[in-house]
Amino acid sequence: MAERTTVEITDDTLAGAARPLVDRLVSDGVASALTAQNATLWGEEAEPEASIRLAWTTLHKSSRALIGEIEALRTDLRSEGIDRIVLAGMGGSSLAPEVITSTEGVALTVLDTTDPGQVSDALAGDLDRTLLVVSSKSGTTVETDSHRRIFAEAFAEAGIDAARRIVAVTDPGSPLAQLAASEGYRKVFLADPHVGGRYSALTAFGLVPSGLAGADVARLLDQAAGIAEALSADSPDNPALTLAAALAAAHTDGAEKVVLTDTGSGIAGFGDWAEQLIAESTGKEGTGLLPVVVEGPAAPGFADAGSDATTVAVGPRVQGAALAVEGPLGAQFLLWEYAVAVAGRLLGINPFDQPDVEAAKKAARALLDNPQALTGTEEPSAVIGPVEVYAAPGDQAVPATGTLADVLRQFVGGVADGGYLAVQAYLDRLDDASASLLRSELARCSGRQTTFGWGPRFLHSTGQYHKGGHRNGSFLQITGSAEQDVPVPGRPYTLSTLQLAQALGDGQVLAEGGRPVLRLHLTDRAAGLADVVRAVQELTR
């Protein structure tokens, strides 16, 4: 992996459009002001939020104290035969640790799901060797709290002292911090409350689970430190200013989507982390940058990207990329955080709030409070083998009769010119992994930029953009009946109930906002998913 960190604009037209923006940012002293945590950079309305969200600019220094604590705990755990780390966390609490550990090739079981099958698989691991890291900034994240309750009960049933097997990562004074103290959890790591979730890769949220799993978190901070001075400089050579200016200039010219692919960076899954940072930071007030993570430089959406998208190679430059961003993981974290925060200034939005995220949570909670709404009172528009089709009443994009391919053909055909298609799979990310094939197939047949997200994971990532960004998305939800279910101790619902409530709640908010939503429910997951994949493949022939 190259240790040098660079941003190269490989498209001459884009380079010309970005240059005056870089000059303006340099003249305004934006980079040094950001490093100094100047909360006025995004305007008066954003100042209250920005004033408590800028400590990430110096984490390469302030997080050093964590290294010894993490290593000491890891040594103690290994001496007790505890070497399996399970992370319960969502969004910023899980995406960075997954990238860090995958890149270093160390094992970390990440639970950012409410799928009962996936959680059951995690429970089936060797509990005698397991430590659960419960990670939540607010301390109230429903998915994470559910995982905590389920594992605590499983530990107790196995005759294991649950408190000795749970470590909490949270903000000071949160409900989780209070619970951890009262329950006597093995250790509580308190993160810096002046860092938002999507900027928290180099805080305890990113470093604790990664370090306990065996990743070299000191090296990660060294990599970030190696680029910090360059990112703070009011200079046209500042790579963050170059990246921010290119993204903003492209957006002004109609490229509201950012298509990311790995081109040999040596980093595993970086796009999934960058996806949340970009979407939640910029997707609001009817504007923003939609990240589209694709499978490679030859994938649909990258090789054939239109004028509505900026193509970014994470790694060496390749044909078709307008931008190439290279560097080690720690440096990339800090580079993209600077660049996205600066892009927010250029786009005229506050990059530190997420005003539309709560809407789907409220809708899901309302459905959980009204179980009747989840028990089949809604009639499907059509039933095609093991697939139930649900669409808004009177939706002309869904035929009353025909094949599954007919249903999808009409829905995909209704995606707006310059719009995008979002596939949202509320399934098992491991056992139902073939669902991810739908992204490239639908992108190929539709000619539209297409994203793929696992639910409810994406709700903590691109979910903000879907509701607050450009209003040109169409949404294909895929839900499935669960062969097994997992009760949530102390709560009046099971995981499958929660999972369905999250899907229906988000779909409801999207539909109320005028977004087209089609839900395919698999009454038999394996057979239904196979039918959906075949139907999509028919569209490409």
Coordinates of C-alpha atoms in Angstrom, one line a residue:
M1 CA 0.0 0.0 0.0
A2 CA 1.4 3.4 -1.0
E3 CA 2.1 5.6 2.1
R4 CA 2.0 8.8 0.1
T5 CA -1.5 10.4 0.0
T6 CA -2.6 12.2 -3.1
V7 CA -5.7 13.5 -4.9
E8 CA -5.4 13.7 -8.7
I9 CA -8.1 15.3 -10.9
T10 CA -7.6 13.3 -14.1
D11 CA -10.4 15.0 -16.0
D12 CA -9.1 18.3 -17.5
T13 CA -12.5 20.0 -17.6
L14 CA -13.2 19.2 -14.0
A15 CA -9.7 20.4 -13.0
G16 CA -10.3 23.7 -14.7
A17 CA -13.6 24.1 -12.9
A18 CA -12.1 23.2 -9.5
R19 CA -9.1 25.5 -9.7
P20 CA -10.9 28.8 -8.9
L21 CA -12.7 27.1 -6.0
V22 CA -9.4 25.9 -4.5
D23 CA -8.0 29.4 -4.9
R24 CA -11.0 30.8 -3.0
L25 CA -10.7 28.3 -0.2
V26 CA -7.0 29.1 0.1
S27 CA -7.7 32.9 0.1
D28 CA -10.4 32.4 2.8
G29 CA -8.1 30.4 5.0
V30 CA -10.6 27.6 5.2
A31 CA -8.2 24.7 5.9
S32 CA -6.4 26.3 8.9
A33 CA -9.7 27.6 10.2
L34 CA -11.1 24.1 10.1
T35 CA -8.1 22.7 11.9
A36 CA -8.6 25.4 14.5
Q37 CA -12.2 24.2 14.9
N38 CA -13.7 27.5 13.7
A39 CA -17.5 26.8 13.8
T40 CA -18.4 29.9 11.7
L41 CA -17.2 28.3 8.4
W42 CA -20.7 27.0 7.5
G43 CA -22.8 30.1 8.3
E44 CA -24.7 31.3 11.3
E45 CA -27.4 28.6 11.2
A46 CA -24.9 25.8 11.3
E47 CA -22.7 27.4 14.0
P48 CA -24.4 25.9 17.1
E49 CA -24.0 22.3 15.7
A50 CA -20.6 22.9 14.2
S51 CA -19.3 24.2 17.5
I52 CA -19.7 20.8 19.1
R53 CA -18.7 18.7 16.2
L54 CA -15.1 19.6 15.2
A55 CA -12.8 17.8 17.6
W56 CA -12.1 15.2 14.9
T57 CA -9.5 17.4 13.3
T58 CA -6.9 16.6 16.0
L59 CA -7.8 13.0 16.8
H60 CA -4.5 11.8 15.5
K61 CA -3.1 13.4 18.7
S62 CA -5.9 13.2 21.2
S63 CA -6.7 9.5 20.6
R64 CA -3.1 8.4 21.5
A65 CA -4.1 7.8 25.1
L66 CA -6.4 5.0 24.0
I67 CA -3.6 2.8 22.6
G68 CA -2.3 1.7 25.9
E69 CA -5.8 1.1 27.4
I70 CA -6.9 -1.0 24.4
E71 CA -3.7 -3.1 24.5
A72 CA -3.9 -3.7 28.2
L73 CA -7.5 -4.9 27.9
R74 CA -6.6 -7.1 24.9
T75 CA -3.8 -8.7 26.9
D76 CA -6.1 -9.4 29.8
L77 CA -8.7 -10.9 27.5
R78 CA -6.3 -13.2 25.8
S79 CA -5.0 -14.4 29.1
E80 CA -8.5 -15.5 29.9
G81 CA -9.0 -17.2 26.5
I82 CA -11.3 -14.5 25.2
D83 CA -10.3 -13.9 21.6
R84 CA -13.6 -13.5 19.7
I85 CA -14.8 -9.9 19.4
V86 CA -18.4 -9.2 18.5
L87 CA -19.3 -5.6 17.8
A88 CA -22.8 -4.4 18.2
G89 CA -23.0 -1.0 16.6
M90 CA -24.6 0.9 13.7
G91 CA -23.4 3.5 11.2
G92 CA -20.4 5.4 12.5
S93 CA -20.0 2.8 15.3
S94 CA -19.5 -0.1 12.9
L95 CA -18.4 1.0 9.5
A96 CA -14.9 2.2 10.4
P97 CA -14.1 -0.8 12.5
E98 CA -15.2 -3.1 9.7
V99 CA -13.0 -1.4 7.2
I100 CA -10.0 -1.3 9.6
T101 CA -10.2 -5.0 10.6
S102 CA -11.0 -6.2 7.1
T103 CA -8.0 -4.3 5.7
E104 CA -5.7 -5.7 8.4
G105 CA -7.1 -9.2 8.0
V106 CA -8.2 -9.6 11.6
A107 CA -11.5 -11.2 12.7
L108 CA -14.3 -9.0 13.9
T109 CA -18.0 -10.1 13.9
V110 CA -20.0 -7.0 13.2
L111 CA -23.7 -6.9 14.1
D112 CA -25.3 -3.9 12.3
T113 CA -28.5 -5.8 11.5
T114 CA -31.8 -6.7 12.9
D115 CA -32.0 -9.9 10.8
P116 CA -32.7 -12.8 13.2
G117 CA -30.8 -15.3 11.1
Q118 CA -27.6 -13.2 11.1
V119 CA -27.8 -12.5 14.8
S120 CA -28.5 -16.2 15.5
D121 CA -25.3 -17.1 13.6
A122 CA -23.3 -14.6 15.8
L123 CA -24.9 -16.2 18.9
A124 CA -23.9 -19.6 17.7
G125 CA -20.2 -18.7 17.9
D126 CA -18.2 -19.9 20.9
L127 CA -19.5 -17.8 23.8
D128 CA -16.8 -19.0 26.1
R129 CA -14.3 -17.1 23.9
T130 CA -16.6 -14.1 23.2
L131 CA -16.5 -10.4 24.2
L132 CA -19.3 -8.1 23.1
V133 CA -18.4 -4.5 22.4
V134 CA -21.6 -2.4 22.6
S135 CA -21.0 0.8 20.7
S136 CA -23.5 3.7 20.6
K137 CA -22.8 7.4 20.7
S138 CA -26.3 8.2 21.9
G139 CA -26.6 5.1 24.1
T140 CA -30.1 4.5 22.8
T141 CA -29.6 3.0 19.4
V142 CA -32.5 0.4 19.2
E143 CA -30.6 -2.2 17.1
T144 CA -27.5 -2.0 19.4
D145 CA -29.6 -2.1 22.6
S146 CA -31.4 -5.2 21.2
H147 CA -28.1 -6.9 20.5
R148 CA -26.9 -6.1 24.0
R149 CA -30.0 -7.6 25.6
I150 CA -29.9 -10.7 23.5
F151 CA -26.2 -11.4 24.2
A152 CA -26.5 -10.6 27.9
E153 CA -29.3 -13.2 28.2
A154 CA -27.2 -15.7 26.2
F155 CA -24.2 -15.2 28.4
A156 CA -26.3 -15.7 31.5
E157 CA -27.9 -18.9 30.1
A158 CA -24.4 -20.3 29.4
G159 CA -23.4 -19.7 33.0
I160 CA -21.1 -16.7 32.0
D161 CA -21.0 -13.5 33.9
A162 CA -22.4 -11.1 31.3
A163 CA -21.0 -8.0 32.8
R164 CA -17.4 -9.4 32.5
R165 CA -18.0 -10.0 28.8
I166 CA -19.4 -6.6 27.8
V167 CA -17.4 -3.5 27.0
A168 CA -19.2 -0.3 26.2
V169 CA -18.1 2.6 23.9
T170 CA -20.3 5.6 24.2
D171 CA -20.4 9.3 25.0
P172 CA -20.1 10.6 28.6
G173 CA -23.4 10.7 30.5
S174 CA -25.3 8.7 27.9
P175 CA -27.9 6.1 29.0
L176 CA -25.5 3.4 28.0
A177 CA -22.7 4.9 30.1
Q178 CA -25.1 5.0 33.0
L179 CA -26.2 1.4 32.4
A180 CA -22.7 0.2 32.1
A181 CA -21.8 1.7 35.4
S182 CA -24.8 0.3 37.2
E183 CA -24.4 -3.2 35.7
G184 CA -20.6 -3.2 36.3
Y185 CA -19.5 -3.8 32.7
R186 CA -15.9 -4.9 32.3
K187 CA -14.9 -1.5 30.9
V188 CA -16.4 1.7 29.5
F189 CA -14.6 3.7 26.9
L190 CA -15.9 7.3 26.8
A191 CA -15.5 8.9 23.4
D192 CA -15.1 12.6 22.6
P193 CA -18.6 14.0 22.6
H194 CA -17.5 16.8 20.2
V195 CA -17.2 14.3 17.3
G196 CA -20.2 13.2 15.3
G197 CA -20.7 9.6 14.4
R198 CA -19.6 9.7 10.8
Y199 CA -16.4 11.5 11.7
S200 CA -15.6 9.1 14.5
A201 CA -13.3 6.6 12.8
L202 CA -10.2 7.7 14.8
T203 CA -12.1 8.0 18.1
A204 CA -12.8 5.1 20.6
F205 CA -15.7 4.1 18.3
G206 CA -13.3 3.1 15.5
L207 CA -10.2 2.2 17.5
V208 CA -11.5 0.1 20.5
P209 CA -13.2 -2.7 18.6
S210 CA -10.5 -2.7 16.0
G211 CA -7.7 -2.8 18.5
L212 CA -9.3 -5.5 20.6
A213 CA -9.7 -7.6 17.5
G214 CA -5.9 -7.2 16.8
A215 CA -5.6 -4.3 14.4
D216 CA -2.6 -2.0 14.8
V217 CA -4.5 1.2 15.7
A218 CA -1.3 3.1 16.6
R219 CA -0.2 2.7 12.9
L220 CA -3.6 4.1 11.9
L221 CA -3.1 7.2 14.0
D222 CA 0.5 7.5 12.6
Q223 CA -0.9 7.5 9.1
A224 CA -3.4 10.2 9.9
A225 CA -0.7 12.3 11.6
G226 CA 1.4 11.9 8.5
I227 CA -1.1 13.9 6.4
A228 CA -2.5 16.3 9.1
E229 CA -0.1 19.1 8.4
A230 CA -0.9 19.1 4.6
L231 CA -4.6 19.1 5.4
S232 CA -4.3 22.1 7.6
A233 CA -2.4 24.2 5.1
D234 CA -4.0 27.1 3.2
S235 CA -2.3 25.9 0.0
P236 CA -3.4 25.0 -3.5
D237 CA -1.5 21.7 -2.9
N238 CA -3.8 20.7 0.0
P239 CA -5.3 17.4 -1.2
A240 CA -8.6 18.0 0.8
L241 CA -9.2 21.3 -0.8
T242 CA -8.6 19.7 -4.2
L243 CA -11.0 16.9 -3.5
A244 CA -13.7 19.2 -2.0
A245 CA -13.4 21.6 -4.9
A246 CA -13.7 18.9 -7.5
L247 CA -16.8 17.4 -5.9
A248 CA -18.5 20.8 -5.5
A249 CA -17.6 21.9 -9.0
A250 CA -18.9 18.7 -10.5
H251 CA -22.1 19.1 -8.5
T252 CA -22.6 22.6 -9.8
D253 CA -22.3 21.2 -13.3
G254 CA -25.0 18.6 -12.6
A255 CA -22.9 15.7 -11.3
E256 CA -24.8 15.1 -8.0
K257 CA -23.6 11.5 -7.7
V258 CA -20.2 10.3 -6.7
V259 CA -19.3 6.9 -8.0
L260 CA -16.6 5.2 -5.9
T261 CA -14.7 2.1 -6.8
D262 CA -11.5 0.5 -5.5
T263 CA -8.6 0.2 -8.0
G264 CA -6.1 -1.6 -5.8
S265 CA -5.8 0.6 -2.8
G266 CA -5.2 -2.2 -0.4
I267 CA -8.1 -1.0 1.7
A268 CA -11.1 -3.4 2.1
G269 CA -14.5 -1.9 1.9
F270 CA -13.5 1.8 2.0
G271 CA -16.5 2.8 -0.1
D272 CA -19.0 1.6 2.6
W273 CA -17.4 4.0 5.1
A274 CA -17.1 6.9 2.7
E275 CA -20.8 6.3 1.7
Q276 CA -22.1 7.4 5.1
L277 CA -19.7 10.3 5.5
I278 CA -20.7 11.8 2.1
A279 CA -24.4 11.0 2.2
E280 CA -25.2 12.1 5.7
S281 CA -23.0 15.2 5.5
T282 CA -24.2 16.6 2.2
G283 CA -27.7 15.0 1.5
K284 CA -30.1 17.6 2.9
E285 CA -32.2 20.7 1.9
G286 CA -32.9 19.1 -1.5
T287 CA -29.2 19.0 -2.5
G288 CA -26.1 17.0 -1.8
L289 CA -23.8 14.3 -3.2
L290 CA -25.1 10.7 -3.5
P291 CA -22.3 8.1 -3.1
V292 CA -22.7 5.1 -5.4
V293 CA -20.3 2.3 -4.4
V294 CA -19.6 -0.1 -7.4
E295 CA -17.8 -3.4 -7.8
G296 CA -14.9 -2.3 -10.0
P297 CA -13.8 0.0 -12.8
A298 CA -15.7 -2.1 -15.4
A299 CA -18.9 -2.1 -13.3
P300 CA -22.1 -0.5 -14.6
G301 CA -22.3 3.0 -13.3
F302 CA -18.6 3.6 -13.4
A303 CA -17.4 2.6 -16.9
D304 CA -20.5 4.1 -18.4
A305 CA -21.2 7.0 -16.0
G306 CA -23.1 9.9 -17.4
S307 CA -22.9 13.6 -16.8
D308 CA -24.8 13.3 -13.5
A309 CA -21.9 11.5 -11.8
T310 CA -18.3 12.0 -10.8
T311 CA -16.2 8.9 -10.9
V312 CA -13.6 8.4 -8.2
A313 CA -10.9 5.7 -8.1
V314 CA -9.9 4.8 -4.5
G315 CA -6.4 3.8 -5.4
P316 CA -4.3 4.3 -8.6
R317 CA -5.9 6.2 -11.5
V318 CA -7.8 4.1 -14.1
Q319 CA -9.5 4.9 -17.4
G320 CA -12.9 6.5 -16.8
A321 CA -12.1 8.0 -13.4
A322 CA -12.4 11.7 -13.0
L323 CA -10.5 11.6 -9.7
A324 CA -8.0 9.3 -8.1
V325 CA -7.4 9.3 -4.4
E326 CA -4.5 7.3 -3.0
G327 CA -3.1 6.8 0.5
P328 CA -3.1 4.5 3.6
L329 CA -6.3 4.0 5.5
G330 CA -5.6 6.4 8.5
A331 CA -4.7 9.2 6.1
Q332 CA -7.7 8.5 3.9
F333 CA -10.1 8.8 6.9
L334 CA -8.8 12.2 7.8
L335 CA -8.5 13.4 4.2
W336 CA -12.1 12.5 3.3
E337 CA -13.4 14.0 6.6
Y338 CA -11.7 17.4 5.8
A339 CA -12.8 17.2 2.1
V340 CA -16.5 16.5 2.9
A341 CA -16.7 19.2 5.6
V342 CA -15.2 21.7 3.1
A343 CA -17.5 20.5 0.4
G344 CA -20.4 21.3 2.7
R345 CA -19.2 24.9 2.9
L346 CA -19.1 25.1 -0.9
L347 CA -22.6 23.5 -1.3
G348 CA -24.0 25.9 1.3
I349 CA -25.2 23.2 3.8
N350 CA -24.3 22.2 7.4
P351 CA -22.3 19.0 7.1
F352 CA -22.7 18.0 10.8
D353 CA -26.5 17.6 11.2
Q354 CA -28.8 14.8 9.9
P355 CA -32.3 16.4 10.0
D356 CA -34.1 13.6 8.2
V357 CA -32.7 10.5 9.9
E358 CA -35.1 10.6 12.8
A359 CA -38.2 10.5 10.6
A360 CA -37.8 6.8 9.7
K361 CA -37.0 5.9 13.4
K362 CA -40.2 7.6 14.5
A363 CA -42.3 5.7 11.9
A364 CA -40.7 2.4 12.9
R365 CA -41.5 3.1 16.6
A366 CA -45.1 3.9 15.7
L367 CA -45.4 0.6 13.9
L368 CA -43.9 -1.3 16.8
D369 CA -46.5 0.4 19.1
N370 CA -49.2 -0.8 16.7
P371 CA -48.4 -4.5 16.0
Q372 CA -51.6 -4.9 14.0
A373 CA -50.0 -2.8 11.3
L374 CA -47.3 -5.4 10.9
T375 CA -49.4 -8.5 10.9
G376 CA -50.7 -8.8 7.3
T377 CA -53.4 -6.2 7.3
E378 CA -51.9 -4.7 4.1
E379 CA -52.9 -6.8 1.0
P380 CA -50.2 -7.3 -1.6
S381 CA -50.7 -5.8 -5.0
A382 CA -49.8 -9.2 -6.5
V383 CA -48.4 -12.5 -5.4
I384 CA -46.0 -14.1 -7.9
G385 CA -44.8 -17.5 -6.5
P386 CA -42.8 -16.9 -3.3
V387 CA -42.8 -13.1 -3.9
E388 CA -45.4 -10.7 -2.6
V389 CA -45.5 -7.4 -4.4
Y390 CA -46.4 -4.3 -2.4
A391 CA -46.9 -0.9 -4.0
A392 CA -48.7 2.3 -3.2
P393 CA -52.5 2.1 -4.0
G394 CA -53.0 3.1 -7.6
D395 CA -49.3 3.1 -8.4
Q396 CA -49.3 2.8 -12.2
A397 CA -45.7 1.6 -12.1
V398 CA -46.8 -1.8 -11.0
P399 CA -49.0 -3.9 -13.2
A400 CA -51.9 -5.8 -11.7
T401 CA -51.0 -8.9 -13.6
G402 CA -47.9 -10.4 -15.2
T403 CA -44.5 -11.8 -14.3
L404 CA -42.1 -10.5 -11.7
A405 CA -40.0 -9.3 -14.6
D406 CA -43.0 -7.2 -15.8
V407 CA -43.4 -5.7 -12.4
L408 CA -39.7 -4.7 -12.2
R409 CA -39.6 -3.5 -15.8
Q410 CA -42.3 -1.0 -15.2
F411 CA -40.9 0.1 -11.9
V412 CA -37.4 0.5 -13.3
G413 CA -38.7 2.3 -16.3
G414 CA -40.3 4.9 -14.1
V415 CA -36.9 6.1 -12.6
A416 CA -36.6 9.7 -13.5
D417 CA -34.1 11.0 -16.1
G418 CA -31.0 11.9 -14.1
G419 CA -32.5 10.1 -11.1
Y420 CA -31.3 7.0 -9.3
L421 CA -32.5 3.6 -8.1
A422 CA -31.8 2.5 -4.6
V423 CA -32.0 -1.3 -3.7
Q424 CA -32.7 -1.8 0.0
A425 CA -32.4 -5.4 1.2
Y426 CA -33.7 -6.1 4.7
L427 CA -32.2 -9.5 4.7
D428 CA -29.2 -11.5 6.1
R429 CA -26.0 -9.8 4.9
L430 CA -24.2 -13.1 5.0
D431 CA -26.7 -15.9 4.0
D432 CA -28.5 -13.7 1.5
A433 CA -25.4 -12.1 0.0
S434 CA -26.6 -12.9 -3.5
A435 CA -29.0 -9.9 -3.2
S436 CA -26.1 -7.6 -3.7
L437 CA -25.9 -8.8 -7.4
L438 CA -29.0 -6.8 -8.0
R439 CA -27.1 -3.5 -8.0
S440 CA -25.0 -4.1 -11.1
E441 CA -27.8 -5.9 -13.0
L442 CA -30.3 -3.1 -12.3
A443 CA -27.8 -0.4 -13.2
R444 CA -27.1 -2.2 -16.5
C445 CA -30.7 -2.6 -17.5
S446 CA -31.9 0.8 -16.3
G447 CA -29.0 3.0 -17.4
R448 CA -29.4 4.8 -14.1
Q449 CA -27.0 5.1 -11.2
T450 CA -28.0 2.4 -8.7
T451 CA -27.1 2.0 -5.1
F452 CA -27.4 -1.1 -2.8
G453 CA -27.8 -1.0 0.9
W454 CA -28.5 -3.7 3.6
G455 CA -31.3 -2.6 5.9
P456 CA -31.4 -1.3 8.5
R457 CA -27.6 -0.6 8.1
F458 CA -28.2 1.9 5.3
L459 CA -30.7 3.9 7.4
H460 CA -27.6 5.1 9.4
S461 CA -25.8 5.9 6.2
T462 CA -27.5 6.9 2.9
G463 CA -30.9 7.1 4.6
Q464 CA -30.4 10.8 5.2
Y465 CA -29.7 11.5 1.5
H466 CA -32.7 9.5 0.4
K467 CA -35.1 11.7 2.3
G468 CA -33.2 15.0 2.4
G469 CA -31.1 15.0 -0.8
H470 CA -32.1 15.5 -4.5
R471 CA -35.7 14.3 -4.9
N472 CA -35.1 11.9 -7.8
G473 CA -34.7 8.5 -6.3
S474 CA -36.9 5.4 -6.7
F475 CA -36.7 2.7 -4.0
L476 CA -36.8 -1.1 -4.3
Q477 CA -37.3 -2.6 -0.9
I478 CA -36.7 -6.4 -0.4
T479 CA -38.0 -8.0 2.8
G480 CA -38.3 -11.6 3.8
S481 CA -40.0 -14.0 6.1
A482 CA -37.7 -15.3 8.8
E483 CA -37.3 -19.1 9.3
Q484 CA -36.3 -18.5 12.9
D485 CA -36.8 -15.5 15.2
V486 CA -35.1 -14.1 18.2
P487 CA -37.0 -12.4 21.0
V488 CA -35.6 -9.2 22.4
P489 CA -35.4 -9.6 26.2
G490 CA -37.4 -6.9 28.0
R491 CA -39.0 -5.7 24.9
P492 CA -42.5 -6.6 23.4
Y493 CA -41.1 -7.5 20.0
T494 CA -38.8 -9.9 18.2
L495 CA -36.0 -9.1 15.8
S496 CA -38.1 -10.0 12.8
T497 CA -40.8 -7.7 14.0
L498 CA -38.3 -4.9 14.5
Q499 CA -36.8 -5.5 11.0
L500 CA -40.1 -5.3 9.3
A501 CA -41.1 -2.2 11.2
Q502 CA -37.9 -0.5 10.1
A503 CA -38.5 -1.4 6.4
L504 CA -42.2 -0.3 6.5
G505 CA -41.4 2.8 8.5
D506 CA -38.7 4.0 6.1
G507 CA -40.9 3.1 3.1
Q508 CA -43.8 5.1 4.6
V509 CA -41.6 8.2 5.0
L510 CA -40.2 7.9 1.5
A511 CA -43.7 7.5 0.0
E512 CA -45.1 10.4 2.0
G513 CA -42.2 12.5 0.5
G514 CA -43.3 11.6 -3.0
R515 CA -40.7 9.0 -3.7
P516 CA -41.7 5.9 -5.6
V517 CA -41.4 2.8 -3.4
L518 CA -41.9 -0.9 -4.4
R519 CA -41.5 -3.6 -1.8
L520 CA -40.9 -7.3 -2.7
H521 CA -41.5 -9.6 0.2
L522 CA -40.0 -13.1 0.0
T523 CA -42.3 -15.6 1.7
D524 CA -39.5 -18.1 1.0
R525 CA -36.2 -16.3 1.2
A526 CA -34.0 -18.6 -0.9
A527 CA -36.6 -19.3 -3.6
G528 CA -37.9 -15.7 -3.6
L529 CA -34.5 -14.2 -3.9
A530 CA -33.6 -16.5 -6.7
D531 CA -36.7 -15.5 -8.5
V532 CA -36.0 -11.8 -8.1
V533 CA -32.4 -12.2 -9.4
R534 CA -33.7 -14.1 -12.4
A535 CA -36.3 -11.5 -13.1
V536 CA -33.8 -8.7 -13.0
Q537 CA -31.5 -10.7 -15.3
E538 CA -34.4 -11.0 -17.8
L539 CA -34.5 -7.2 -18.0
T540 CA -30.9 -7.1 -19.3
R541 CA -31.7 -9.6 -22.2

